[in-house]
Amino acid sequence: SASLSVRQAQPLRSPRAPRAMPSPPCCAGEMASDETSRREEEGFLAADAAAVPPRPRAGQKPGRAGAAVACGVLAACTVALHWQITRPPAKASTSSLAVVGLAEKLSSASDMGRCGWSEEHMDFQGTDIAHLSNISDAGTCCAQCQENPRCRVWMYGEQEGNSDFTDGGDRVCTLRFVDPSSKFVDKKPRWGVVSGLPFDWVRHNSLFCFALMQPRGYERELIALQHRKRWSLFDCDEYQVVSNESMQLAPGLRTVAITSDLKCEKGGEFGTALNNDIFALVWKQVIDGGRYKYNDWTVKVDPDCAFFPQRLRVAVAFHPDTYHGIYLNNCKFGLHGPLEILSGAAMDIWSAGYERCRLHFNEVCSGPCLWGEDMFFDQCMLKVLQVHRSDDWNLLSEPHCDNPGWEKCSDHKVAFHPFKTTSKYEECVAAADYGSLPLVA
């Protein structure tokens, strides 16, 4: 293991930063346990106990901190057939915490299975956003950071007799922002604090996923089920739920609110929901939050869509990003809205070009076009912004795309839609073997 000096830079997941990929293991071989493979994929192995600096004596400053961090990257085996990679079923699996000795301290909040890499007696640097007092433990501090889209690192002051109400004080949680262009976290040894990341930022083809949820009814029930089981968007690297109310759904999970009643009429040539104005607000909220900048791909997924992120990570490996961006078409009839997938470059182009598209199509249609959000998005990206559209019929199975047997959820697609009750949703996930990939014969 390598020692880190006082201000030794530590890799931070920066937006779409290229990473060297190790040689993949043989696809046909046996895989390690789900827990071990997940830890390897997320890029961290447990640090040595010796990484924690000794407690300083009175009047003595802390010395240099050592840390042993073995970093790995998710290796996908590229083979002739699209789905020839094997992985055990991820039945309600949870991520491991990065540092030995922190698991117990971070387990008190129920969402701490998703906390990123953390270190004791280390101060992660950044621009302070907030100082929250009387926070019970480091796990709750991490949850507070997860809820804030701008928070990229956090620091928690343990019980050390420090009465300050700023960073480092007893039971004070400090939330900090790190610029998206930064590639490293600046660290300093500091006794009596725990610092960490809200999410792990080290996967190749990382996913930021979000969903729009009605505040009451079956969509909220589905989101609650997915969060509890670590399914759908909650198996992505980062996630966000948007609604028209700000609600605490779970520790670390608060909805981001938009100003809308979330109601729309049906109409147009295809009699679809004319929800483009609603999703214009959703996309603006997601873009302003900025979490997508730290991930390679952005995914919009409907709550009633049985979505398997592990399968998507394999799929996007066959669609490398370009300077002009790329988005994936999931249906032979054109892009369908239950699952929309766009690359980092495409997301930048979409965020900068939305208003241009709105003005263009208002002129073409002599007013707002009677389109749903998916139609507007598809036409805007393809015809106005000229982002590359790549067809992939392995992405979505649903009746509106003429997919027979979609309700069986058994043909290894990335997503199946729609399932509007929790029982039907669970049946689909089980039939899909919890998103596992097919074994190679």
Coordinates of C-alpha atoms in Angstrom, one line a residue:
S1 CA 0.0 0.0 0.0
A2 CA 1.2 3.5 -0.7
S3 CA 1.4 6.3 1.8
L4 CA -0.3 9.6 1.2
S5 CA 1.5 12.8 2.3
V6 CA -0.2 15.7 4.2
R7 CA -1.8 17.2 1.0
Q8 CA -1.5 14.2 -1.2
A9 CA -4.1 14.4 -3.9
Q10 CA -6.7 11.5 -3.9
P11 CA -8.7 10.7 -7.0
L12 CA -12.1 12.2 -7.1
R13 CA -14.7 11.3 -9.8
S14 CA -14.5 14.3 -12.1
P15 CA -17.0 14.8 -15.0
R16 CA -16.4 12.2 -17.7
A17 CA -12.6 12.0 -17.0
P18 CA -11.0 9.2 -19.0
R19 CA -9.7 6.3 -17.1
A20 CA -7.5 3.5 -18.1
M21 CA -9.3 0.1 -18.1
P22 CA -7.6 -3.0 -16.9
S23 CA -7.6 -6.2 -18.9
P24 CA -11.0 -7.8 -18.4
P25 CA -11.2 -11.2 -16.8
C26 CA -12.4 -14.2 -18.8
C27 CA -16.1 -13.8 -19.3
A28 CA -16.8 -17.5 -18.9
G29 CA -15.0 -17.8 -15.6
E30 CA -16.5 -18.0 -12.1
M31 CA -17.1 -14.6 -10.5
A32 CA -16.5 -13.7 -6.9
S33 CA -19.3 -13.1 -4.4
D34 CA -21.7 -10.2 -5.0
E35 CA -20.2 -8.3 -2.1
T36 CA -16.6 -8.7 -3.3
S37 CA -17.4 -7.9 -6.9
R38 CA -19.4 -4.8 -6.0
R39 CA -16.5 -3.5 -3.9
E40 CA -14.1 -4.1 -6.8
E41 CA -16.4 -2.4 -9.2
E42 CA -16.9 0.7 -7.0
G43 CA -13.1 1.1 -6.9
F44 CA -12.2 0.8 -3.2
L45 CA -10.9 -2.0 -1.0
A46 CA -10.7 -1.6 2.8
A47 CA -7.9 0.5 4.1
D48 CA -5.4 -0.9 6.5
A49 CA -6.1 -0.2 10.2
A50 CA -2.7 1.5 10.2
A51 CA -4.0 4.2 7.9
V52 CA -5.6 6.0 10.9
P53 CA -3.0 8.4 12.5
P54 CA -2.2 8.0 16.2
R55 CA -4.0 10.4 18.5
P56 CA -1.7 13.3 19.2
R57 CA -0.4 14.0 22.7
A58 CA -1.3 17.3 24.3
G59 CA 0.3 20.2 22.4
Q60 CA 1.4 18.0 19.5
K61 CA 0.1 18.4 16.0
P62 CA -1.1 15.4 14.0
G63 CA 1.6 13.9 11.9
R64 CA 1.3 12.8 8.3
A65 CA -1.5 10.4 7.6
G66 CA -1.1 7.1 5.8
A67 CA -3.8 5.5 3.9
A68 CA -3.9 2.4 1.8
V69 CA -6.5 2.6 -1.0
A70 CA -6.5 0.0 -3.7
C71 CA -8.4 1.3 -6.6
G72 CA -10.2 -0.9 -9.2
V73 CA -12.5 -0.2 -12.1
L74 CA -15.5 -2.1 -13.4
A75 CA -14.1 -4.2 -16.3
A76 CA -16.6 -5.2 -18.9
C77 CA -15.8 -8.1 -21.2
T78 CA -16.3 -7.1 -24.8
V79 CA -17.5 -10.1 -26.8
A80 CA -19.3 -10.7 -30.1
L81 CA -22.7 -10.9 -28.6
H82 CA -24.3 -7.9 -26.8
W83 CA -25.0 -9.6 -23.4
Q84 CA -22.2 -12.1 -23.0
I85 CA -21.1 -10.9 -19.6
T86 CA -21.8 -12.8 -16.4
R87 CA -22.7 -11.3 -13.0
P88 CA -24.5 -12.8 -10.0
P89 CA -28.0 -11.5 -9.3
A90 CA -28.0 -8.3 -7.3
K91 CA -30.8 -9.2 -4.9
A92 CA -31.1 -6.2 -2.6
S93 CA -27.3 -5.9 -2.6
T94 CA -25.6 -3.0 -0.8
S95 CA -22.3 -1.2 -1.2
S96 CA -19.4 -1.6 1.2
L97 CA -18.0 1.3 2.9
A98 CA -14.4 2.1 1.9
V99 CA -12.6 2.4 5.2
V100 CA -12.2 -0.3 8.0
G101 CA -13.7 0.9 11.2
L102 CA -16.3 3.3 9.7
A103 CA -19.0 0.8 8.9
E104 CA -20.5 0.8 12.4
K105 CA -20.3 4.6 12.7
L106 CA -22.0 5.1 9.3
S107 CA -24.7 2.4 9.7
S108 CA -27.1 4.3 12.0
A109 CA -28.8 6.1 9.1
S110 CA -30.7 3.6 6.9
D111 CA -29.3 4.8 3.6
M112 CA -25.6 4.5 4.6
G113 CA -25.2 1.5 2.4
R114 CA -24.9 4.1 -0.4
C115 CA -22.3 6.3 1.3
G116 CA -19.1 6.8 -0.7
W117 CA -15.5 6.5 0.4
S118 CA -14.9 7.9 3.9
E119 CA -11.9 8.4 6.2
E120 CA -11.4 9.0 9.9
H121 CA -9.1 11.8 11.1
M122 CA -9.0 13.4 7.6
D123 CA -10.5 16.7 6.5
F124 CA -11.7 16.8 2.9
Q125 CA -11.3 20.3 1.5
G126 CA -13.9 22.2 -0.5
T127 CA -16.1 25.3 -0.4
D128 CA -18.4 25.3 2.6
I129 CA -22.1 25.2 1.9
A130 CA -23.5 24.7 5.3
H131 CA -22.6 23.9 8.9
L132 CA -25.4 21.7 10.5
S133 CA -25.2 21.4 14.3
N134 CA -26.5 18.6 16.6
I135 CA -26.1 15.9 14.0
S136 CA -26.2 12.6 15.7
D137 CA -23.5 10.7 13.7
A138 CA -21.4 10.6 10.6
G139 CA -24.0 8.5 8.8
T140 CA -26.6 11.2 9.2
C141 CA -24.1 13.8 8.0
C142 CA -23.5 11.8 4.8
A143 CA -27.3 11.6 4.4
Q144 CA -27.5 15.3 4.6
C145 CA -24.9 15.6 1.9
Q146 CA -26.7 13.1 -0.3
E147 CA -29.9 15.2 -0.1
N148 CA -28.1 18.4 -1.3
P149 CA -27.3 18.3 -5.1
R150 CA -24.4 20.7 -4.6
C151 CA -22.7 18.7 -1.8
R152 CA -19.7 16.7 -3.0
V153 CA -17.8 16.1 0.2
W154 CA -18.8 16.2 3.9
M155 CA -17.0 16.4 7.3
Y156 CA -18.4 15.4 10.7
G157 CA -16.9 16.5 14.1
E158 CA -16.9 13.6 16.6
Q159 CA -17.2 14.1 20.4
E160 CA -13.8 15.6 21.2
G161 CA -14.8 18.5 23.5
N162 CA -14.8 21.1 20.7
S163 CA -17.7 23.5 21.3
D164 CA -17.3 25.3 18.0
F165 CA -20.4 25.6 15.8
T166 CA -18.4 25.6 12.6
D167 CA -16.5 22.8 10.9
G168 CA -14.9 20.4 13.2
G169 CA -17.0 21.2 16.2
D170 CA -18.6 18.4 18.2
R171 CA -21.6 16.9 16.2
V172 CA -21.3 19.6 13.5
C173 CA -21.8 18.4 9.9
T174 CA -20.1 20.5 7.3
L175 CA -21.3 20.2 3.7
R176 CA -18.9 21.3 0.9
F177 CA -18.9 21.8 -2.8
V178 CA -16.0 20.7 -5.1
D179 CA -15.9 22.3 -8.6
P180 CA -16.8 19.8 -11.3
S181 CA -13.6 20.5 -13.1
S182 CA -11.5 19.2 -10.1
K183 CA -10.0 15.8 -10.5
F184 CA -8.8 15.4 -7.0
V185 CA -9.9 15.9 -3.4
D186 CA -7.5 17.9 -1.3
K187 CA -7.1 16.3 2.1
K188 CA -5.5 17.3 5.4
P189 CA -5.0 15.2 8.5
R190 CA -7.3 16.4 11.3
W191 CA -7.9 14.6 14.5
G192 CA -11.5 14.0 15.7
V193 CA -13.3 14.3 12.3
V194 CA -14.7 12.0 9.7
S195 CA -14.8 13.1 6.0
G196 CA -16.3 11.4 3.0
L197 CA -18.1 11.5 -0.3
P198 CA -21.9 11.2 -0.6
F199 CA -21.6 8.6 -3.4
D200 CA -18.8 6.5 -4.9
W201 CA -17.5 8.3 -8.1
V202 CA -15.2 5.7 -9.6
R203 CA -17.1 3.4 -11.9
H204 CA -16.5 3.3 -15.6
N205 CA -19.6 4.3 -17.5
S206 CA -21.1 5.8 -14.3
L207 CA -24.8 6.6 -14.3
F208 CA -26.8 9.5 -12.9
C209 CA -30.4 8.6 -12.9
F210 CA -33.5 10.6 -12.0
A211 CA -37.3 10.1 -12.0
L212 CA -40.3 12.4 -11.8
M213 CA -42.7 11.2 -9.1
Q214 CA -46.3 12.1 -8.3
P215 CA -46.4 13.0 -4.6
R216 CA -49.3 10.6 -3.9
G217 CA -50.5 7.3 -5.4
Y218 CA -48.8 4.3 -7.0
E219 CA -45.7 6.2 -8.2
R220 CA -44.7 7.0 -4.6
E221 CA -45.3 3.4 -3.6
L222 CA -43.1 2.2 -6.4
I223 CA -40.3 4.7 -5.6
A224 CA -40.4 3.5 -1.9
L225 CA -40.1 -0.1 -3.0
Q226 CA -37.2 0.6 -5.4
H227 CA -35.3 2.6 -2.7
R228 CA -35.8 -0.1 -0.1
K229 CA -34.6 -2.9 -2.5
R230 CA -31.9 -0.8 -4.2
W231 CA -33.6 -1.3 -7.5
S232 CA -34.0 0.9 -10.6
L233 CA -32.5 4.4 -10.3
F234 CA -31.3 3.5 -6.8
D235 CA -28.7 1.1 -8.2
C236 CA -27.2 3.9 -10.3
D237 CA -24.1 5.7 -9.1
E238 CA -26.1 8.8 -8.2
Y239 CA -29.8 9.4 -8.3
Q240 CA -32.5 12.1 -7.8
V241 CA -36.2 12.1 -7.4
V242 CA -38.2 15.2 -8.6
S243 CA -41.7 16.0 -7.6
N244 CA -43.9 19.1 -7.0
E245 CA -43.4 18.8 -3.2
S246 CA -40.2 18.6 -1.2
M247 CA -40.6 15.4 0.8
Q248 CA -38.3 13.3 2.9
L249 CA -38.7 9.8 1.5
A250 CA -35.8 8.2 3.4
P251 CA -32.5 9.3 5.1
G252 CA -30.5 10.7 2.3
L253 CA -33.4 10.9 -0.1
R254 CA -35.4 14.1 -0.4
T255 CA -37.4 15.0 -3.4
V256 CA -36.4 18.1 -5.3
A257 CA -39.5 20.3 -6.0
I258 CA -40.7 22.0 -9.2
T259 CA -43.6 24.4 -9.4
S260 CA -46.2 22.4 -11.3
D261 CA -49.4 20.6 -10.5
L262 CA -48.0 17.7 -12.7
K263 CA -51.2 17.5 -14.6
C264 CA -51.4 17.5 -18.4
E265 CA -53.9 16.7 -21.2
K266 CA -53.7 14.0 -23.8
G267 CA -53.7 14.8 -27.5
G268 CA -51.7 15.2 -30.6
E269 CA -51.3 12.8 -33.5
F270 CA -50.8 9.8 -31.2
G271 CA -53.0 10.7 -28.2
T272 CA -50.1 10.8 -25.8
A273 CA -49.6 12.8 -22.6
L274 CA -48.7 16.4 -23.6
N275 CA -46.2 16.7 -20.7
N276 CA -43.4 18.6 -22.4
D277 CA -44.0 21.8 -20.3
I278 CA -43.8 19.7 -17.1
F279 CA -40.6 18.0 -18.1
A280 CA -39.0 21.3 -19.2
L281 CA -39.2 22.2 -15.5
V282 CA -37.8 18.8 -14.5
W283 CA -34.9 19.0 -16.9
K284 CA -34.1 22.5 -15.7
Q285 CA -34.0 21.3 -12.1
V286 CA -31.7 18.4 -13.0
I287 CA -29.4 20.7 -15.0
D288 CA -29.2 23.4 -12.4
G289 CA -28.5 20.8 -9.7
G290 CA -25.4 19.7 -11.6
R291 CA -25.1 16.1 -10.4
Y292 CA -25.0 14.8 -14.0
K293 CA -21.6 16.6 -14.5
Y294 CA -19.9 14.0 -12.3
N295 CA -21.1 11.0 -14.3
D296 CA -20.7 9.6 -17.8
W297 CA -24.3 9.1 -18.6
T298 CA -27.6 10.6 -17.6
V299 CA -30.8 8.5 -17.4
K300 CA -34.4 9.6 -17.1
V301 CA -36.5 6.7 -15.9
D302 CA -40.3 6.4 -15.1
P303 CA -41.3 5.1 -11.7
D304 CA -43.3 2.3 -13.3
C305 CA -40.4 1.1 -15.4
A306 CA -38.5 -2.0 -14.2
F307 CA -35.0 -0.8 -15.0
F308 CA -31.7 -2.6 -14.4
P309 CA -28.6 -0.3 -14.3
Q310 CA -26.1 -3.2 -14.4
R311 CA -27.4 -4.2 -17.8
L312 CA -27.3 -0.6 -19.0
R313 CA -23.6 -0.3 -18.0
V314 CA -22.9 -3.1 -20.5
A315 CA -25.1 -1.6 -23.2
V316 CA -23.5 1.8 -23.1
A317 CA -20.0 0.2 -23.5
F318 CA -21.1 -0.4 -27.1
H319 CA -22.0 3.3 -27.6
P320 CA -18.9 5.4 -26.9
D321 CA -19.4 9.1 -26.4
T322 CA -18.2 11.6 -29.0
Y323 CA -17.5 15.3 -29.2
H324 CA -20.9 15.8 -30.7
G325 CA -22.6 13.6 -28.0
I326 CA -24.8 10.5 -28.3
Y327 CA -28.2 9.5 -27.1
L328 CA -29.8 6.1 -27.4
N329 CA -33.0 5.3 -29.3
N330 CA -34.9 2.5 -27.6
C331 CA -37.8 1.8 -30.0
K332 CA -38.2 1.2 -33.8
F333 CA -41.0 3.8 -33.8
G334 CA -38.8 6.4 -32.3
L335 CA -37.6 7.3 -28.8
H336 CA -40.0 6.3 -26.0
G337 CA -40.0 8.2 -22.7
P338 CA -39.9 5.5 -20.0
L339 CA -36.2 5.3 -20.4
E340 CA -34.1 8.1 -21.9
I341 CA -30.3 7.8 -22.0
L342 CA -27.8 10.4 -23.1
S343 CA -24.0 10.8 -22.8
G344 CA -22.2 13.5 -20.9
A345 CA -21.4 15.5 -24.1
A346 CA -25.0 15.1 -25.2
M347 CA -26.2 16.4 -21.8
D348 CA -24.1 19.5 -22.2
I349 CA -25.5 20.1 -25.7
W350 CA -29.1 19.5 -24.5
S351 CA -28.8 21.8 -21.5
A352 CA -27.4 24.6 -23.7
G353 CA -29.7 24.1 -26.7
Y354 CA -33.2 23.6 -25.2
E355 CA -34.4 27.1 -25.7
R356 CA -33.1 27.0 -29.3
C357 CA -35.3 24.0 -29.9
R358 CA -38.3 25.5 -28.2
L359 CA -38.2 28.6 -30.5
H360 CA -37.5 26.5 -33.6
F361 CA -40.5 24.1 -33.1
N362 CA -42.8 27.0 -32.0
E363 CA -42.2 28.5 -35.4
V364 CA -42.6 25.2 -37.2
C365 CA -45.8 24.3 -35.5
S366 CA -47.1 28.0 -35.3
G367 CA -47.2 27.6 -31.6
P368 CA -46.4 24.8 -29.1
C369 CA -46.2 21.4 -30.9
L370 CA -48.7 18.9 -29.6
W371 CA -46.0 16.5 -28.5
G372 CA -45.0 14.6 -25.4
E373 CA -41.6 15.2 -23.8
D374 CA -40.0 12.2 -25.5
M375 CA -41.1 13.4 -29.0
F376 CA -39.8 16.9 -28.3
F377 CA -36.5 15.6 -26.9
D378 CA -36.0 13.2 -29.8
Q379 CA -36.7 15.8 -32.5
C380 CA -34.7 18.5 -30.7
M381 CA -31.6 16.3 -30.3
L382 CA -31.7 14.8 -33.8
K383 CA -32.9 17.5 -36.1
V384 CA -31.9 20.8 -34.3
L385 CA -28.9 20.1 -32.1
Q386 CA -27.6 17.3 -34.4
V387 CA -26.6 14.9 -31.6
H388 CA -25.9 11.4 -32.8
R389 CA -28.8 9.0 -32.2
S390 CA -27.8 5.4 -31.8
D391 CA -30.4 2.6 -32.0
D392 CA -30.3 -0.2 -29.5
W393 CA -33.3 -2.5 -29.3
N394 CA -31.9 -4.2 -26.2
L395 CA -32.9 -1.2 -24.0
L396 CA -36.7 -1.3 -23.6
S397 CA -39.5 -3.8 -23.8
E398 CA -43.1 -2.4 -23.7
P399 CA -46.4 -2.9 -25.6
H400 CA -46.2 0.6 -27.3
C401 CA -43.0 -0.6 -29.0
D402 CA -44.6 -3.8 -30.3
N403 CA -42.6 -6.0 -28.0
P404 CA -44.5 -9.3 -27.6
G405 CA -44.0 -10.9 -24.2
W406 CA -42.9 -7.7 -22.6
E407 CA -44.8 -8.5 -19.4
K408 CA -42.8 -11.7 -18.9
C409 CA -39.6 -9.6 -18.3
S410 CA -37.5 -12.6 -19.4
D411 CA -35.5 -11.5 -22.5
H412 CA -32.6 -9.7 -20.8
K413 CA -33.7 -6.2 -21.9
V414 CA -32.4 -3.2 -19.8
A415 CA -35.9 -2.2 -18.9
F416 CA -39.6 -3.3 -19.0
H417 CA -42.6 -1.0 -18.9
P418 CA -45.2 -0.5 -17.5
F419 CA -45.9 -2.1 -14.0
K420 CA -48.1 0.1 -11.9
T421 CA -48.4 -2.0 -8.8
T422 CA -45.7 -3.0 -6.4
S423 CA -46.7 -6.7 -6.7
K424 CA -46.5 -6.7 -10.5
Y425 CA -43.2 -4.7 -10.3
E426 CA -41.7 -7.2 -7.9
E427 CA -42.8 -10.1 -10.2
C428 CA -41.1 -8.5 -13.1
V429 CA -37.9 -8.0 -11.2
A430 CA -37.9 -11.6 -10.1
A431 CA -38.7 -12.9 -13.6
A432 CA -35.7 -10.8 -14.9
D433 CA -33.5 -12.6 -12.3
Y434 CA -33.0 -9.3 -10.5
G435 CA -31.1 -7.8 -13.5
S436 CA -28.5 -10.5 -13.8
L437 CA -26.7 -10.9 -17.1
P438 CA -27.0 -14.2 -19.1
L439 CA -24.3 -16.8 -18.6
V440 CA -22.0 -17.6 -21.5
A441 CA -22.4 -21.1 -22.8

